[in-house]
Short mmCIF file of C-alpha atoms (C1' of nucleotides) in Angstrom, two decimals:
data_model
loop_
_atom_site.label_atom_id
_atom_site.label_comp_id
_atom_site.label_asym_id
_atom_site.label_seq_id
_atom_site.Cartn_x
_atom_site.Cartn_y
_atom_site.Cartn_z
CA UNK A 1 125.54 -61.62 -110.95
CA UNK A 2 128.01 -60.56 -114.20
CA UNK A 3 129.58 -64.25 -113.91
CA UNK A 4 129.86 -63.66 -117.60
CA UNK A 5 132.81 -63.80 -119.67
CA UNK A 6 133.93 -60.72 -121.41
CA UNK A 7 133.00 -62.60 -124.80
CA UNK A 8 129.82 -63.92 -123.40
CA UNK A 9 129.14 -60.14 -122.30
CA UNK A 10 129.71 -58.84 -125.69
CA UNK A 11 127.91 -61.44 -127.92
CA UNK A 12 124.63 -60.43 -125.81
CA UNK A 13 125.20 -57.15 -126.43
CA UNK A 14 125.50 -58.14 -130.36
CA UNK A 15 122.54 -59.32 -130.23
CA UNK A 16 120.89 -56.57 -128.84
CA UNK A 17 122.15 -54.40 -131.40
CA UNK A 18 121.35 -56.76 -133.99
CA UNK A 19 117.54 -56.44 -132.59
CA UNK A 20 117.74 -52.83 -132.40
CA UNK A 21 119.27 -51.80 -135.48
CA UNK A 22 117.92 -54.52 -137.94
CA UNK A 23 114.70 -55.67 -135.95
CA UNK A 24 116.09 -59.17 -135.96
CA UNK A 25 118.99 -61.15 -133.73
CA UNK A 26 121.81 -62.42 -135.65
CA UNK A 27 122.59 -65.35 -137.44
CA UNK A 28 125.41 -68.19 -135.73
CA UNK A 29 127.68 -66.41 -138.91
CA UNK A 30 126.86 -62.97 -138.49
CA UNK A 31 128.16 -63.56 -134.84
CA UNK A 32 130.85 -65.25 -135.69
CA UNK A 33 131.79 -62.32 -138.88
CA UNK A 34 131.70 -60.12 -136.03
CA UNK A 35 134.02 -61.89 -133.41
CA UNK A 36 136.35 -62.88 -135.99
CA UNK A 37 135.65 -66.76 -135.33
CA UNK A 38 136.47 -68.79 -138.57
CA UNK A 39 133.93 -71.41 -137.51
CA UNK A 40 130.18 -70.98 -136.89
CA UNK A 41 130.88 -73.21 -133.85
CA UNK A 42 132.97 -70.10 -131.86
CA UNK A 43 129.56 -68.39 -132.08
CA UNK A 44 126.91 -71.55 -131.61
CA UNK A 45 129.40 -72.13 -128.55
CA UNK A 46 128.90 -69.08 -126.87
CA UNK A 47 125.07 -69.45 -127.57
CA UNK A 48 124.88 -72.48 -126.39
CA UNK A 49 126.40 -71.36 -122.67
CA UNK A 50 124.47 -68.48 -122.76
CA UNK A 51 121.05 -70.72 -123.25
CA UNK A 52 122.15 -72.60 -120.32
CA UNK A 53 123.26 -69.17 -118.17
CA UNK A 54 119.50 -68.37 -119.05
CA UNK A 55 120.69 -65.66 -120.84
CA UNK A 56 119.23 -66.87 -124.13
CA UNK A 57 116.10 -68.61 -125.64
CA UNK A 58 117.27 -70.83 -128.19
CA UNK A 59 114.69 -72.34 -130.61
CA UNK A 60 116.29 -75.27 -132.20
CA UNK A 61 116.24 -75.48 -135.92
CA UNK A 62 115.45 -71.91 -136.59
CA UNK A 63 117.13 -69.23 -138.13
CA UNK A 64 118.24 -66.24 -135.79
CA UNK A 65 116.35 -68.65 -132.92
CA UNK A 66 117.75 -66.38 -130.44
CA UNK A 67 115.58 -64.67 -127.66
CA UNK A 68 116.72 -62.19 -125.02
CA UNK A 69 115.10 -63.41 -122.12
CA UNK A 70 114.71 -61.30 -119.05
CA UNK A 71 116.76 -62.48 -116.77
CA UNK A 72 115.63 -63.22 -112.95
CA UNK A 73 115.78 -59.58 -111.04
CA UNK A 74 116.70 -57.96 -114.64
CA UNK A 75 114.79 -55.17 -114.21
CA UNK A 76 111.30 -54.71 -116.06
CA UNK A 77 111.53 -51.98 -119.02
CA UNK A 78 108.01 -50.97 -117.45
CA UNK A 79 109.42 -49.71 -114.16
CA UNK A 80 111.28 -46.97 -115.51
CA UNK A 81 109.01 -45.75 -118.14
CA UNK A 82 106.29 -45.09 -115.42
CA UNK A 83 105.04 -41.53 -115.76
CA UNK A 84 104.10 -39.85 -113.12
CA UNK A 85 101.33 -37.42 -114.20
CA UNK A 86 102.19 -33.76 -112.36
CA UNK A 87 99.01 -31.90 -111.50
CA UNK A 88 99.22 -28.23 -110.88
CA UNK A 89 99.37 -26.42 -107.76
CA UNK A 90 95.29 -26.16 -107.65
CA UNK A 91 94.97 -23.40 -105.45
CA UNK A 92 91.31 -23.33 -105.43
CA UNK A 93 89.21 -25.26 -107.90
CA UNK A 94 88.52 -28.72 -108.09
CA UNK A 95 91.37 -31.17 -107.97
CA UNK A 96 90.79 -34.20 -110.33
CA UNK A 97 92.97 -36.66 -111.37
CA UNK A 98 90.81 -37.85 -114.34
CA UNK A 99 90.79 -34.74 -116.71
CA UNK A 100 94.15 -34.32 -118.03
CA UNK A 101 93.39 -30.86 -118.88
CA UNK A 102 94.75 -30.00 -115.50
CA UNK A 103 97.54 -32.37 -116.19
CA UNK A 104 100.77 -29.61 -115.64
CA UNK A 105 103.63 -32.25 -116.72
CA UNK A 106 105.02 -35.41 -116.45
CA UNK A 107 107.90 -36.58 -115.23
CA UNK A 108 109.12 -40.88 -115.41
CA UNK A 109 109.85 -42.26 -112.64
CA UNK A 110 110.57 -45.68 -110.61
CA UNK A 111 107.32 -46.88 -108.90
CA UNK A 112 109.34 -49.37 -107.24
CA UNK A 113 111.63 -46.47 -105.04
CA UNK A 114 108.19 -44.91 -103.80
CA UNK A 115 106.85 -48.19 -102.57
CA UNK A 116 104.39 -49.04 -105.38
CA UNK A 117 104.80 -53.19 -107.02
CA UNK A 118 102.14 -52.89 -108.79
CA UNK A 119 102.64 -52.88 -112.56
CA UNK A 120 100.24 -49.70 -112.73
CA UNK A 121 100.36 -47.56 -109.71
CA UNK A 122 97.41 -45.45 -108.42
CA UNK A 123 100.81 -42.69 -107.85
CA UNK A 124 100.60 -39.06 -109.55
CA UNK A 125 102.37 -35.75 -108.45
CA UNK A 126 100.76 -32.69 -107.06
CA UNK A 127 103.66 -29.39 -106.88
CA UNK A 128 103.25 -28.04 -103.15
CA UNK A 129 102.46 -24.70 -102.88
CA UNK A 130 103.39 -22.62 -99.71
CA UNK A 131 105.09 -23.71 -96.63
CA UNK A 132 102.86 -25.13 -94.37
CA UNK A 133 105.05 -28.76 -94.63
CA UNK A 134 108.73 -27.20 -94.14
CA UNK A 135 109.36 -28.78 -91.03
CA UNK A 136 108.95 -31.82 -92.69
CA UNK A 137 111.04 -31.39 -95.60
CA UNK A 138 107.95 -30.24 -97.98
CA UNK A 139 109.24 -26.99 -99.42
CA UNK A 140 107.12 -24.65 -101.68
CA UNK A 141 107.67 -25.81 -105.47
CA UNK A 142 108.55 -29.22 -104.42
CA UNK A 143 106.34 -32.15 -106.57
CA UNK A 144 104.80 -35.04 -103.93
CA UNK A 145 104.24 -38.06 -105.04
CA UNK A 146 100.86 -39.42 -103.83
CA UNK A 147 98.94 -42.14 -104.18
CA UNK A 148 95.52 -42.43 -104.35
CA UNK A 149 93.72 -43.48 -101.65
CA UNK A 150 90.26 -42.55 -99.55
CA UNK A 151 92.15 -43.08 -95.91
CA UNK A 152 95.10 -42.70 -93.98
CA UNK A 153 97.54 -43.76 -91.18
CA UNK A 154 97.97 -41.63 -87.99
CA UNK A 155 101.18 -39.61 -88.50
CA UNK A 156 101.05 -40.25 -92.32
CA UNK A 157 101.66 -37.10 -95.02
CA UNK A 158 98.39 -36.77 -96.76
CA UNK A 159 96.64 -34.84 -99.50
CA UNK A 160 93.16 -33.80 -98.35
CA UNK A 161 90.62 -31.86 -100.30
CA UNK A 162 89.31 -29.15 -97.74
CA UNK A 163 86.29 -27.67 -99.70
CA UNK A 164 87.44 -27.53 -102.87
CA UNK A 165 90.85 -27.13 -102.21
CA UNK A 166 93.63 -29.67 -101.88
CA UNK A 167 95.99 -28.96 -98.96
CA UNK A 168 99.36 -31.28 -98.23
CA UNK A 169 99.07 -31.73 -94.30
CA UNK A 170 99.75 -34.54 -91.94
CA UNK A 171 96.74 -36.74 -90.81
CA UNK A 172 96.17 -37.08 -87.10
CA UNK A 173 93.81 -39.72 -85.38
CA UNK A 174 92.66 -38.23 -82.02
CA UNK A 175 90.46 -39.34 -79.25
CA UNK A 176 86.93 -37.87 -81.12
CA UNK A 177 88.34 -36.34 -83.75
CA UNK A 178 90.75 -36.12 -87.01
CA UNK A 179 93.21 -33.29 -87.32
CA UNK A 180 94.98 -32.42 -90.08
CA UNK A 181 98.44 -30.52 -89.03
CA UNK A 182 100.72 -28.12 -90.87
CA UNK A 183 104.49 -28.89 -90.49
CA UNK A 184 104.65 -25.39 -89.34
CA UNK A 185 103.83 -23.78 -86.54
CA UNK A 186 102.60 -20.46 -88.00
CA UNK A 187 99.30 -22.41 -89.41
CA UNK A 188 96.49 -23.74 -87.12
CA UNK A 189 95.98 -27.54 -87.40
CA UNK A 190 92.47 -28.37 -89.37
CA UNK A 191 90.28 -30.12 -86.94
CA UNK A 192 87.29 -33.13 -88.22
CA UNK A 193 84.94 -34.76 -86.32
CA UNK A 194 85.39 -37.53 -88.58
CA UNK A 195 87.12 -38.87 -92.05
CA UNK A 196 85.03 -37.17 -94.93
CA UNK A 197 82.60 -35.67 -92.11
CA UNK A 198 82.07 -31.87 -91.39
CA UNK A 199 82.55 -29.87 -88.49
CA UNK A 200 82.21 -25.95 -88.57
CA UNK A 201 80.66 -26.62 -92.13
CA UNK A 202 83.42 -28.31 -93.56
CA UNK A 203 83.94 -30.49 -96.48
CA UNK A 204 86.98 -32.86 -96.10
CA UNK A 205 87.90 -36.01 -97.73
CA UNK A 206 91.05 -38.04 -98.13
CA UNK A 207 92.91 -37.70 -102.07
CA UNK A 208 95.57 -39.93 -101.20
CA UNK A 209 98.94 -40.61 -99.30
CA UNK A 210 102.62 -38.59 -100.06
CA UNK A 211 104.65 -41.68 -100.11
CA UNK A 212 107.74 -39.16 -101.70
CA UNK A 213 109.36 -36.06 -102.89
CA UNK A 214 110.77 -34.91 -105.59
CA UNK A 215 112.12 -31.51 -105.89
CA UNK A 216 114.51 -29.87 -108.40
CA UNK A 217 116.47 -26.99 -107.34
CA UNK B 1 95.73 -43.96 -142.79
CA UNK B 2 94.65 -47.40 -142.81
CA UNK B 3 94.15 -47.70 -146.60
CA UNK B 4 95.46 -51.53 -145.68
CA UNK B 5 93.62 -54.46 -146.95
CA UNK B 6 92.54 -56.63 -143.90
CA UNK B 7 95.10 -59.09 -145.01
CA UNK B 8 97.48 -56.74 -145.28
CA UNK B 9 96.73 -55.62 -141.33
CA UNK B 10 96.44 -59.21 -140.10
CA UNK B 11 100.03 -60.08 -141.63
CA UNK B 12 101.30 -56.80 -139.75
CA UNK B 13 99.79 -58.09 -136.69
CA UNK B 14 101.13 -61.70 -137.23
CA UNK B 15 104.83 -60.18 -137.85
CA UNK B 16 104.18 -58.04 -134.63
CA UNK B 17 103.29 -61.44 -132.60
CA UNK B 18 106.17 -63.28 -133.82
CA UNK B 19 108.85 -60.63 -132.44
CA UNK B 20 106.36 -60.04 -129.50
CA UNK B 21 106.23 -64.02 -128.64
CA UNK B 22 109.80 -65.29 -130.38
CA UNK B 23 111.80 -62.67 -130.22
CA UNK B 24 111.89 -62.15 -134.76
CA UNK B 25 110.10 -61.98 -137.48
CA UNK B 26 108.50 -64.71 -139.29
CA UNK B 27 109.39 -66.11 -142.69
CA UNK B 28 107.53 -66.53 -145.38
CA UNK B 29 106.92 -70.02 -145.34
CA UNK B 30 105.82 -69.47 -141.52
CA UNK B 31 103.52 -66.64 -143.01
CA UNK B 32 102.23 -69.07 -145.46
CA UNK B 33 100.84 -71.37 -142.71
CA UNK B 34 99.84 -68.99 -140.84
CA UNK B 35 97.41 -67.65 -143.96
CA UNK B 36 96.96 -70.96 -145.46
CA UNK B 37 98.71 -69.75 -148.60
CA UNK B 38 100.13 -72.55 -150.56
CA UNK B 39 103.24 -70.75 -152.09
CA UNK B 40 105.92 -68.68 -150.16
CA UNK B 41 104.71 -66.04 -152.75
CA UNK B 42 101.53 -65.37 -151.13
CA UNK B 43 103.70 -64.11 -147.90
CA UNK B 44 105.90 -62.71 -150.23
CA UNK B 45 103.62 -60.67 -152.42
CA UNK B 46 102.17 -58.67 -149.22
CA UNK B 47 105.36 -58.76 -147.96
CA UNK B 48 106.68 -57.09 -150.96
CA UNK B 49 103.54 -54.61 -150.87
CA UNK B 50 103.53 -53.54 -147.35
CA UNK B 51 107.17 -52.42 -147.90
CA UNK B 52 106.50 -50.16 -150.82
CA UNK B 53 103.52 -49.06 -148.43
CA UNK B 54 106.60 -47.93 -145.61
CA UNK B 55 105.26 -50.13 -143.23
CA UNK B 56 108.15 -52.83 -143.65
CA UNK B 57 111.87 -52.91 -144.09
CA UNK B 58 113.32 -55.47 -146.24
CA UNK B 59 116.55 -56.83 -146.37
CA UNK B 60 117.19 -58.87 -149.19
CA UNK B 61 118.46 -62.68 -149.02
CA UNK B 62 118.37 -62.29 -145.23
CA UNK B 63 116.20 -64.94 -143.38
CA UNK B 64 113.22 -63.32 -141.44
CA UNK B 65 114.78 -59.66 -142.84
CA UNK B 66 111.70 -57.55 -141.93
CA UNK B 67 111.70 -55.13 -139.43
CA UNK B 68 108.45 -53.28 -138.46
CA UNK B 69 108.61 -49.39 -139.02
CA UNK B 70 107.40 -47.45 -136.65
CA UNK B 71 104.39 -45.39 -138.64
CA UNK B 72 103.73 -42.57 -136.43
CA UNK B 73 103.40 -44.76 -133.71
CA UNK B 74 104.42 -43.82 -129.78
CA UNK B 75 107.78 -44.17 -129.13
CA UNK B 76 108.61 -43.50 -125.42
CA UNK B 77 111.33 -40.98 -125.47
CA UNK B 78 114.43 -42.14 -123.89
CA UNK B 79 114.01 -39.15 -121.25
CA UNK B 80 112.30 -41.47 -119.32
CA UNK B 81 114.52 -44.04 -119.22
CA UNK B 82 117.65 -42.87 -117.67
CA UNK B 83 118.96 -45.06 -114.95
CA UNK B 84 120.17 -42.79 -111.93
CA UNK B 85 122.92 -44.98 -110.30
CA UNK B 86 122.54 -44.20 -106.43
CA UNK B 87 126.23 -44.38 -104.48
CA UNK B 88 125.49 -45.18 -100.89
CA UNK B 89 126.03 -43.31 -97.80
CA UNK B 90 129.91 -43.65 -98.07
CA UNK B 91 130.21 -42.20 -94.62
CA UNK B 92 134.10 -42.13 -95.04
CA UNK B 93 136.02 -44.36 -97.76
CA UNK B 94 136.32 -42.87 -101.67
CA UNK B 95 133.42 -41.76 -103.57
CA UNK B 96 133.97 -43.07 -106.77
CA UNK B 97 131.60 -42.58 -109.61
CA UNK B 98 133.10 -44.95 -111.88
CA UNK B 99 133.88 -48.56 -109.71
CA UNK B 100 130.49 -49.71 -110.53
CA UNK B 101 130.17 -51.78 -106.99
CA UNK B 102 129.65 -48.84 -104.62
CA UNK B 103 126.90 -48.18 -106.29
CA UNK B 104 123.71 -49.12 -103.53
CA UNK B 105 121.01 -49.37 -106.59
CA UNK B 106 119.77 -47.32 -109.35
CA UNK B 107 116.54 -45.44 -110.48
CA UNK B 108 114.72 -44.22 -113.10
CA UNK B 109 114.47 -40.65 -113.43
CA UNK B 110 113.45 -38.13 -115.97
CA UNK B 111 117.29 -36.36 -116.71
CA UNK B 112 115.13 -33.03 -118.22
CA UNK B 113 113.34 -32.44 -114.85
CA UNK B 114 116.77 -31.97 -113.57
CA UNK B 115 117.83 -29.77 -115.99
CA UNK B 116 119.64 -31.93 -117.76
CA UNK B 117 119.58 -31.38 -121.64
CA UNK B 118 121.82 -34.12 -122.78
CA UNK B 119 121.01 -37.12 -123.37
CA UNK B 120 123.66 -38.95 -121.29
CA UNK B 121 123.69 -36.65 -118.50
CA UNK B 122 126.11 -37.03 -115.92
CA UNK B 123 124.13 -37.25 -112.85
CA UNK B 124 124.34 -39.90 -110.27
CA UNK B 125 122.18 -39.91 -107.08
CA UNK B 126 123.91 -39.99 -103.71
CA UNK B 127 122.30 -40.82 -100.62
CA UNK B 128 122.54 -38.33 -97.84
CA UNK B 129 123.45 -39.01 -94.53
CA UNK B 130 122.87 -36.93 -91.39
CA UNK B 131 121.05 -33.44 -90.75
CA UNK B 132 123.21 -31.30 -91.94
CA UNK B 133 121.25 -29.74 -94.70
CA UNK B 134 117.99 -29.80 -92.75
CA UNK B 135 117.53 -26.17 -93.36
CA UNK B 136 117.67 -26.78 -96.73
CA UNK B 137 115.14 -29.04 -97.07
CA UNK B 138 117.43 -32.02 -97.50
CA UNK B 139 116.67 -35.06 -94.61
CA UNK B 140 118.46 -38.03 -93.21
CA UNK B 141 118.26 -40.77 -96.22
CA UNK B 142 117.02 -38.64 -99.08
CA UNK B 143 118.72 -39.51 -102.91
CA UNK B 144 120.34 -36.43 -103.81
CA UNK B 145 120.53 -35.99 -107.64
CA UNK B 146 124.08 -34.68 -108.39
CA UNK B 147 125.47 -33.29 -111.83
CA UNK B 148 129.36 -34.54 -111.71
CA UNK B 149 131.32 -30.93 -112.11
CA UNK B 150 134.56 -29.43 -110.76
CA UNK B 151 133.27 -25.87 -110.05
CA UNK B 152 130.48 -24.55 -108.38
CA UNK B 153 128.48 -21.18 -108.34
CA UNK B 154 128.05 -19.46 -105.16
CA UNK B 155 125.14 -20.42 -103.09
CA UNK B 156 124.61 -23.64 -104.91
CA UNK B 157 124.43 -27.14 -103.12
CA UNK B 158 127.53 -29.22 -103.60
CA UNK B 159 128.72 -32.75 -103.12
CA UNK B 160 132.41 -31.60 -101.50
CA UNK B 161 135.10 -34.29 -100.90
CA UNK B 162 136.74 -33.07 -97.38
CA UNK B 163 139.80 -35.39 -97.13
CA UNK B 164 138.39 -38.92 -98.24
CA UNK B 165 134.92 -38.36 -96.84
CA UNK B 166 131.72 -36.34 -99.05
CA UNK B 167 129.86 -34.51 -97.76
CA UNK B 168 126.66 -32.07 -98.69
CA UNK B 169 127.56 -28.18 -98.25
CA UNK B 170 126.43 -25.32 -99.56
CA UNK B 171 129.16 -23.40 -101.63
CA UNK B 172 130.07 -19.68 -100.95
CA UNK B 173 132.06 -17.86 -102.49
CA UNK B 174 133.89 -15.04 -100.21
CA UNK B 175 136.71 -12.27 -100.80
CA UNK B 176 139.11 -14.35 -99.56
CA UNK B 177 138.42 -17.96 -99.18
CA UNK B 178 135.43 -20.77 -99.75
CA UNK B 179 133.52 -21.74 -97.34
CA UNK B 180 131.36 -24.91 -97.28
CA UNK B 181 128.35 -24.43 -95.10
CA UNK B 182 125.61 -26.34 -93.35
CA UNK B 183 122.45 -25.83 -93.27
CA UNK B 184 121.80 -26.07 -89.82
CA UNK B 185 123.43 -23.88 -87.06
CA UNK B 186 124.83 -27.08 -85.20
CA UNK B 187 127.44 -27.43 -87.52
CA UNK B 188 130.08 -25.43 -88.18
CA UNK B 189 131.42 -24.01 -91.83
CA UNK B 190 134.24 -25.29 -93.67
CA UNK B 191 137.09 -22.94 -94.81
CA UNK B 192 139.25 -23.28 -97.76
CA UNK B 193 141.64 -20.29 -99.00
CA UNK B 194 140.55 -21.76 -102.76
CA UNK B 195 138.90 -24.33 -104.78
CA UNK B 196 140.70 -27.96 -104.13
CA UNK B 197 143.13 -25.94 -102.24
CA UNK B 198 144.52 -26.83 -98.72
CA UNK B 199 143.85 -24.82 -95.17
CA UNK B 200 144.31 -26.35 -91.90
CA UNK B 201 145.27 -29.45 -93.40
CA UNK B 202 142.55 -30.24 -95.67
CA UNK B 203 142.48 -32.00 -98.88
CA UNK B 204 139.32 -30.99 -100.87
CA UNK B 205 137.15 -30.70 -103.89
CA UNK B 206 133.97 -30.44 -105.62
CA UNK B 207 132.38 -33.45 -106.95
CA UNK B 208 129.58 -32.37 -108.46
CA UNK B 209 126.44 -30.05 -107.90
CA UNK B 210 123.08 -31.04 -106.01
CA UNK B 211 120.32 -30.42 -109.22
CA UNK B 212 117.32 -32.09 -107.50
CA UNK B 213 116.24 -34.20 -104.29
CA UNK B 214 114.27 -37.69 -104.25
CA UNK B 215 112.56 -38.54 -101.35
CA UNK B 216 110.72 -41.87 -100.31
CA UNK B 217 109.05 -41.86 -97.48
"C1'" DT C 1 85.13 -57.31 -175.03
"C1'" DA C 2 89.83 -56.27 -173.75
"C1'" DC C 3 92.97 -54.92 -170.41
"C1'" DA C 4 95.04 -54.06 -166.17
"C1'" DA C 5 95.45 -54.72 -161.27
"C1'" DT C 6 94.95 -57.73 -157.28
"C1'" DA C 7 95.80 -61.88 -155.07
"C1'" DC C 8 97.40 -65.60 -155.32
"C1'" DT C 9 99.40 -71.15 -157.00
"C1'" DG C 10 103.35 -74.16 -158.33
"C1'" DC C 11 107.91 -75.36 -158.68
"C1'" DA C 12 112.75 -75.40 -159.05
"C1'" DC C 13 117.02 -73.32 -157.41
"C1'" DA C 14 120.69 -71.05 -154.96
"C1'" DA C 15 121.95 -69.04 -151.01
"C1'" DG C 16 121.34 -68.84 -146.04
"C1'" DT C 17 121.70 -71.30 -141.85
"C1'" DG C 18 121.81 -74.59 -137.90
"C1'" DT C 19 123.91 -79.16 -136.94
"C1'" DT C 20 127.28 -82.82 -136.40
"C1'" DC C 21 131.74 -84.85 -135.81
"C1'" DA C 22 136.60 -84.71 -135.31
"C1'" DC C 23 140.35 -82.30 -133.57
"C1'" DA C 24 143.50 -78.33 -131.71
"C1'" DT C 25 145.11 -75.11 -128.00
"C1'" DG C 26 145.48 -73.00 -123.98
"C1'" DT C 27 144.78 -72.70 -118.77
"C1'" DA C 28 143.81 -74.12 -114.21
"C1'" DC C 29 144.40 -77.66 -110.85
"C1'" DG C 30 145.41 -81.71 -108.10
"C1'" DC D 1 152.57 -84.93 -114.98
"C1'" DG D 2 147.98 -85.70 -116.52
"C1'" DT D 3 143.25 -84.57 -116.62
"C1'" DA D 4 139.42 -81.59 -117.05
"C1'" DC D 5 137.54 -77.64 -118.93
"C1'" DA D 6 136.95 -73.58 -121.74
"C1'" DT D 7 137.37 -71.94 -126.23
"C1'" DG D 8 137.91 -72.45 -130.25
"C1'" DT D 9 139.11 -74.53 -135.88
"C1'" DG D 10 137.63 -77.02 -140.08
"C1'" DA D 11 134.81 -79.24 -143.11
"C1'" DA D 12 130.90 -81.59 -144.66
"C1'" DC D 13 125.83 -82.06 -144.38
"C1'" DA D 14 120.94 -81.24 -144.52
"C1'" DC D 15 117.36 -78.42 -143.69
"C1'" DT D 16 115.58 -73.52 -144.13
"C1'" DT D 17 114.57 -69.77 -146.59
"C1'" DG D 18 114.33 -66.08 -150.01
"C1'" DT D 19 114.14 -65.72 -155.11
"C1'" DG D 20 112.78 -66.13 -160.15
"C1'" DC D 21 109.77 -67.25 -163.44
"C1'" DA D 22 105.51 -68.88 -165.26
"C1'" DG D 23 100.73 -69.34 -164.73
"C1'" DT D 24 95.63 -68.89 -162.77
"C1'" DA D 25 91.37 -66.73 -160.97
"C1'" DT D 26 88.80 -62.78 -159.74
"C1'" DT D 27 87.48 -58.09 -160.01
"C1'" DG D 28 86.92 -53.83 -161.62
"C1'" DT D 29 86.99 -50.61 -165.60
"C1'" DA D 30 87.38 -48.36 -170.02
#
DNA sequence: TACAATACTGCACAAGTGTTCACATGTACG
DNA sequence: CGTACATGTGAACACTTGTGCAGTATTGTA
């Protein structure tokens, strides 16, 4: 992908500091001030080549007509700026996204890694607390990363509001019923007649899908 | 705040397209079709106003030479921006941090959620391979996030080189010796009489310490 | 009424800037 | 050996662009 010259390489990178530091790219004599070329044609040279590399939009006639364009699989700015919104650990109480009051941090991260193309991803975080998820790699403290969504796969990790409590457990589909499993044997699984329905008086519905981890030790 | 004339705002906006659509600023004259003025110093009069007002940098005798200020506008803090390079799997074969082609592919992270103060941290992600660290909480194909370092703590997680081959351990620190240690009874420890000595044979040393886990699932 | 400030018009000029044409110098390659 | 190609030099040219200076119209305001 770099089939760039070392020159080629550093006049983009000119240019970009030229955008950054004065708000503006440079002109064919700035570049050439810079690269010690005595002619404005070492510079336009480069330019040229790097217009037809599609490195460069070049609008003819025009002073500092020099564009950075984003090239093919260059990544988008936007997918590493994405933050992830953190909710607390919500022991009891009502977990909602909307109010930001409950908001506990915010971390950036790539929505791309956890599955997600879309340019604004229905993902936040929700820190685990407890055990109940080891065995599957969900240890107390760790943040999930979940997106938002009203139903599940079998076998899939899930955030479910039980009451008005939001538990991390994985979603089974049985014969008559929905069960909602701890990763660890010392809990009972959570059994529902149906998605959102109640059984022994319960109140269950589906918050969304862990689709990843991320955990700081 | 906005004690701007609605020219004044409208020619802040147009500069704002221009660098948003073109890649720079407008000139004068282009400001002067834009606003139907008839002489450059129409542009230039606001021009020359919304500078004194600190909402413009000038550069004199420079073509296009403004540069929007950012007035207590959002500026997304570079935390969120810091590409994690991800080695792959290297099963055996050199780990090296620095030959730029190893690397699998790269994510953005938040460097602070790792602890990470700096503002070029040295962390890299590596991506784990086997079960060795199942105990631990660390899986088959999770993106460790590792802080490059020569020494380790006792107790912490590492990234150890054993011979040409790295490997996750945990690091402890006995009367005698170092020992590198699974987390998972089916494998046994590593001992070392000291830090990047040799026992048995062995040729090995710390990379770098495991500061956080990414998972997608 | 007089005066200042705002918001321009009009025009010429010098400096800034992209463009064109001709030519030089390596380096790789058949 | 010669040819193609990449990477420049050098100089002149014409358009672009910011600048300086003078003037006009409108709107407060004292």
């Amino acid at each position: 992908m770099t089939n760039l010259t070392d020159t080629q390489k550093e006049i983009l990178e000119f240019i970009d500091q030229s955008i950054q530091d004065r708000g503006f790219p440079p002109t064919l004599r700035e570049i050439c001030e810079k690269f010690k070329f005595s002619s404005t044609n070492g510079a336009r040279y480069h330019i040229y080549r790097l217009q037809k590399l599609g490195h460069l939009d070049v609008e003819p006639k025009t002073s500092r007509g020099v564009k950075r364009v984003a090239k093919g699989r260059k990544k988008t700015p936007s997918r590493f700026n994405y933050r992830l919104p953190i909710l607390g650990r919500v022991p009891a109480g009502p977990l909602n996204l909307a109010s930001p009051d409950v908001r506990e941090d915010e971390i950036g991260v790539d929505p791309q890694f956890f599955g997600s193309q879309e340019a604004e991803p229905e993902l936040f975080g929700l820190r685990v607390n407890g055990d109940s998820m080891i065995n599957a790699g969900i240890f107390d403290g760790d943040v999930v990363v979940v997106r938002s969504q009203l139903t599940a796969g079998d076998g899939e990790i899930v955030v479910a509001r039980v009451e008005e409590e939001a538990t991390v457990k994985r979603f089974r589909r049985m014969r008559n019923a929905i069960v909602l499993e701890a990763a660890n044997p010392a809990y009972e699984p959570i059994r529902i007649s149906d998605l959102g329905g109640i059984e022994n008086g319960q109140n269950v519905g589906i918050m969304g899908v862990v689709v990843g981890l991320i955990r700081a030790i």
